[in-house]
PDB file of C-alpha atoms in Angstrom:
ATOM      1  CA  UNK A   1       7.722  20.092 -18.924  1.00 48.00           C
ATOM      2  CA  UNK A   2       7.245  19.038 -15.307  1.00 61.00           C
ATOM      3  CA  UNK A   3       8.217  21.832 -12.978  1.00 66.00           C
ATOM      4  CA  UNK A   4       8.039  22.405  -9.290  1.00 84.00           C
ATOM      5  CA  UNK A   5       4.244  22.191  -9.172  1.00 93.00           C
ATOM      6  CA  UNK A   6       2.439  19.436  -7.348  1.00 95.00           C
ATOM      7  CA  UNK A   7      -1.221  18.539  -7.567  1.00 97.00           C
ATOM      8  CA  UNK A   8      -3.073  17.446  -4.461  1.00 97.00           C
ATOM      9  CA  UNK A   9      -6.351  15.648  -5.058  1.00 97.00           C
ATOM     10  CA  UNK A  10      -8.385  15.377  -1.852  1.00 95.00           C
ATOM     11  CA  UNK A  11     -10.718  12.384  -2.112  1.00 93.00           C
ATOM     12  CA  UNK A  12     -12.137  11.031   1.098  1.00 88.00           C
ATOM     13  CA  UNK A  13     -14.525   8.108   1.330  1.00 87.00           C
ATOM     14  CA  UNK A  14     -17.231   9.785   3.383  1.00 76.00           C
ATOM     15  CA  UNK A  15     -19.937  11.875   1.836  1.00 73.00           C
ATOM     16  CA  UNK A  16     -23.256  13.085   3.150  1.00 74.00           C
ATOM     17  CA  UNK A  17     -24.918  13.502  -0.236  1.00 78.00           C
ATOM     18  CA  UNK A  18     -23.561  10.741  -2.475  1.00 82.00           C
ATOM     19  CA  UNK A  19     -21.992   7.745  -0.715  1.00 80.00           C
ATOM     20  CA  UNK A  20     -18.554   6.800  -2.113  1.00 87.00           C
ATOM     21  CA  UNK A  21     -18.849   9.555  -4.729  1.00 89.00           C
ATOM     22  CA  UNK A  22     -15.138   9.652  -5.561  1.00 92.00           C
ATOM     23  CA  UNK A  23     -15.161   6.036  -6.721  1.00 90.00           C
ATOM     24  CA  UNK A  24     -18.604   5.981  -8.301  1.00 90.00           C
ATOM     25  CA  UNK A  25     -18.743   5.698 -12.084  1.00 91.00           C
ATOM     26  CA  UNK A  26     -19.208   8.835 -14.130  1.00 92.00           C
ATOM     27  CA  UNK A  27     -19.415   8.234 -17.880  1.00 94.00           C
ATOM     28  CA  UNK A  28     -17.932   4.778 -17.377  1.00 94.00           C
ATOM     29  CA  UNK A  29     -14.985   5.694 -15.155  1.00 95.00           C
ATOM     30  CA  UNK A  30     -14.645   6.305 -11.422  1.00 95.00           C
ATOM     31  CA  UNK A  31     -14.920  10.023 -10.667  1.00 94.00           C
ATOM     32  CA  UNK A  32     -11.401  10.138  -9.164  1.00 96.00           C
ATOM     33  CA  UNK A  33      -9.964   8.662 -12.359  1.00 96.00           C
ATOM     34  CA  UNK A  34     -11.056  11.666 -14.429  1.00 96.00           C
ATOM     35  CA  UNK A  35      -9.192  14.096 -12.208  1.00 96.00           C
ATOM     36  CA  UNK A  36      -6.060  11.956 -11.915  1.00 97.00           C
ATOM     37  CA  UNK A  37      -5.769  11.235 -15.613  1.00 96.00           C
ATOM     38  CA  UNK A  38      -6.252  14.896 -16.524  1.00 95.00           C
ATOM     39  CA  UNK A  39      -3.542  15.973 -14.072  1.00 96.00           C
ATOM     40  CA  UNK A  40      -1.098  13.300 -15.255  1.00 96.00           C
ATOM     41  CA  UNK A  41      -1.755  13.960 -18.937  1.00 95.00           C
ATOM     42  CA  UNK A  42      -1.105  17.690 -18.458  1.00 95.00           C
ATOM     43  CA  UNK A  43       2.555  16.884 -17.696  1.00 93.00           C
ATOM     44  CA  UNK A  44       2.945  20.009 -15.570  1.00 94.00           C
ATOM     45  CA  UNK A  45       3.114  18.354 -12.150  1.00 95.00           C
ATOM     46  CA  UNK A  46       6.175  16.866 -10.537  1.00 93.00           C
ATOM     47  CA  UNK A  47       3.807  14.905  -8.267  1.00 95.00           C
ATOM     48  CA  UNK A  48       0.117  14.129  -8.541  1.00 97.00           C
ATOM     49  CA  UNK A  49      -0.800  13.177  -4.977  1.00 97.00           C
ATOM     50  CA  UNK A  50      -4.152  11.716  -3.987  1.00 96.00           C
ATOM     51  CA  UNK A  51      -4.914  12.301  -0.337  1.00 96.00           C
ATOM     52  CA  UNK A  52      -7.528   9.801   0.781  1.00 94.00           C
ATOM     53  CA  UNK A  53      -8.692   7.798   3.760  1.00 93.00           C
ATOM     54  CA  UNK A  54      -9.938   4.989   1.513  1.00 93.00           C
ATOM     55  CA  UNK A  55      -7.609   2.216   0.259  1.00 96.00           C
ATOM     56  CA  UNK A  56      -9.903   1.565  -2.728  1.00 95.00           C
ATOM     57  CA  UNK A  57      -9.749   5.216  -3.823  1.00 95.00           C
ATOM     58  CA  UNK A  58      -5.963   5.044  -3.415  1.00 96.00           C
ATOM     59  CA  UNK A  59      -5.844   1.932  -5.604  1.00 97.00           C
ATOM     60  CA  UNK A  60      -7.945   3.557  -8.331  1.00 96.00           C
ATOM     61  CA  UNK A  61      -5.805   6.705  -8.186  1.00 96.00           C
ATOM     62  CA  UNK A  62      -2.540   4.778  -8.461  1.00 97.00           C
ATOM     63  CA  UNK A  63      -3.839   2.672 -11.354  1.00 96.00           C
ATOM     64  CA  UNK A  64      -4.757   5.964 -13.071  1.00 96.00           C
ATOM     65  CA  UNK A  65      -1.233   7.353 -12.675  1.00 96.00           C
ATOM     66  CA  UNK A  66      -1.294   9.267  -9.381  1.00 97.00           C
ATOM     67  CA  UNK A  67       0.746   8.741  -6.284  1.00 96.00           C
ATOM     68  CA  UNK A  68      -1.104   7.789  -3.124  1.00 96.00           C
ATOM     69  CA  UNK A  69       1.829   7.389  -0.759  1.00 95.00           C
ATOM     70  CA  UNK A  70      -0.187   7.493   2.473  1.00 95.00           C
ATOM     71  CA  UNK A  71      -3.655   6.876   3.814  1.00 95.00           C
ATOM     72  CA  UNK A  72      -4.946  10.119   5.262  1.00 92.00           C
ATOM     73  CA  UNK A  73      -5.240  10.014   9.076  1.00 91.00           C
ATOM     74  CA  UNK A  74      -8.749   9.752  10.496  1.00 87.00           C
ATOM     75  CA  UNK A  75      -8.364  13.153  12.156  1.00 89.00           C
ATOM     76  CA  UNK A  76      -8.149  14.665   8.630  1.00 89.00           C
ATOM     77  CA  UNK A  77     -11.069  12.742   7.175  1.00 84.00           C
ATOM     78  CA  UNK A  78     -14.178  14.202   8.786  1.00 78.00           C
ATOM     79  CA  UNK A  79     -16.868  16.515   7.456  1.00 79.00           C
ATOM     80  CA  UNK A  80     -15.375  19.516   9.264  1.00 82.00           C
ATOM     81  CA  UNK A  81     -11.810  19.194   7.986  1.00 84.00           C
ATOM     82  CA  UNK A  82     -10.781  21.903   5.544  1.00 87.00           C
ATOM     83  CA  UNK A  83      -8.900  21.444   2.314  1.00 91.00           C
ATOM     84  CA  UNK A  84      -6.006  23.548   3.633  1.00 93.00           C
ATOM     85  CA  UNK A  85      -5.338  21.041   6.409  1.00 92.00           C
ATOM     86  CA  UNK A  86      -5.345  18.174   3.913  1.00 94.00           C
ATOM     87  CA  UNK A  87      -2.931  19.996   1.601  1.00 94.00           C
ATOM     88  CA  UNK A  88      -0.636  20.903   4.512  1.00 95.00           C
ATOM     89  CA  UNK A  89      -0.537  17.239   5.523  1.00 95.00           C
ATOM     90  CA  UNK A  90       0.475  16.203   1.985  1.00 95.00           C
ATOM     91  CA  UNK A  91       3.161  18.910   1.771  1.00 95.00           C
ATOM     92  CA  UNK A  92       4.579  17.921   5.173  1.00 94.00           C
ATOM     93  CA  UNK A  93       4.585  14.260   4.094  1.00 95.00           C
ATOM     94  CA  UNK A  94       6.572  15.101   0.945  1.00 94.00           C
ATOM     95  CA  UNK A  95       9.105  17.097   2.977  1.00 94.00           C
ATOM     96  CA  UNK A  96       9.515  14.452   5.661  1.00 95.00           C
ATOM     97  CA  UNK A  97       9.588  11.368   3.423  1.00 95.00           C
ATOM     98  CA  UNK A  98      11.063  12.616   0.145  1.00 92.00           C
ATOM     99  CA  UNK A  99      12.927  15.744   1.220  1.00 92.00           C
ATOM    100  CA  UNK A 100      10.804  17.808  -1.186  1.00 89.00           C
ATOM    101  CA  UNK A 101      10.388  21.519  -0.528  1.00 89.00           C
ATOM    102  CA  UNK A 102       7.033  22.277  -2.077  1.00 90.00           C
ATOM    103  CA  UNK A 103       6.268  25.875  -2.986  1.00 88.00           C
ATOM    104  CA  UNK A 104       3.568  25.502  -5.649  1.00 94.00           C
ATOM    105  CA  UNK A 105       0.448  23.451  -4.968  1.00 96.00           C
ATOM    106  CA  UNK A 106      -2.645  23.163  -7.093  1.00 96.00           C
ATOM    107  CA  UNK A 107      -5.690  21.525  -5.540  1.00 97.00           C
ATOM    108  CA  UNK A 108      -7.809  19.506  -7.922  1.00 96.00           C
ATOM    109  CA  UNK A 109     -11.210  18.578  -6.526  1.00 93.00           C
ATOM    110  CA  UNK A 110     -12.621  15.405  -8.115  1.00 90.00           C
ATOM    111  CA  UNK A 111     -16.153  16.759  -7.788  1.00 86.00           C
ATOM    112  CA  UNK A 112     -15.518  20.127  -9.469  1.00 79.00           C
TER     113      UNK A 112
END
């Protein structure tokens, strides 16, 4: 049933409130794993992309079924960077590296 939808999961390492929150256990699994596995199991996404600046988060995401084809640049990893910029980076990466024209993006926040 996979269509032309992609999921982008923004999951940076930094956090003011809870250090390393995206890889911390929640009910026995890293937080990022819940989001990735739900997206993959839905079977509606052509790509489930994790955008992160942390190689360990990328490793967890990939082992959970996501793609983590790049480490997010430092300029897109700070407290003041918006989700739109992160999604645009992922969409541009897919176009440049895979020739994919992305028209439908769903953002899945690991913390929501």
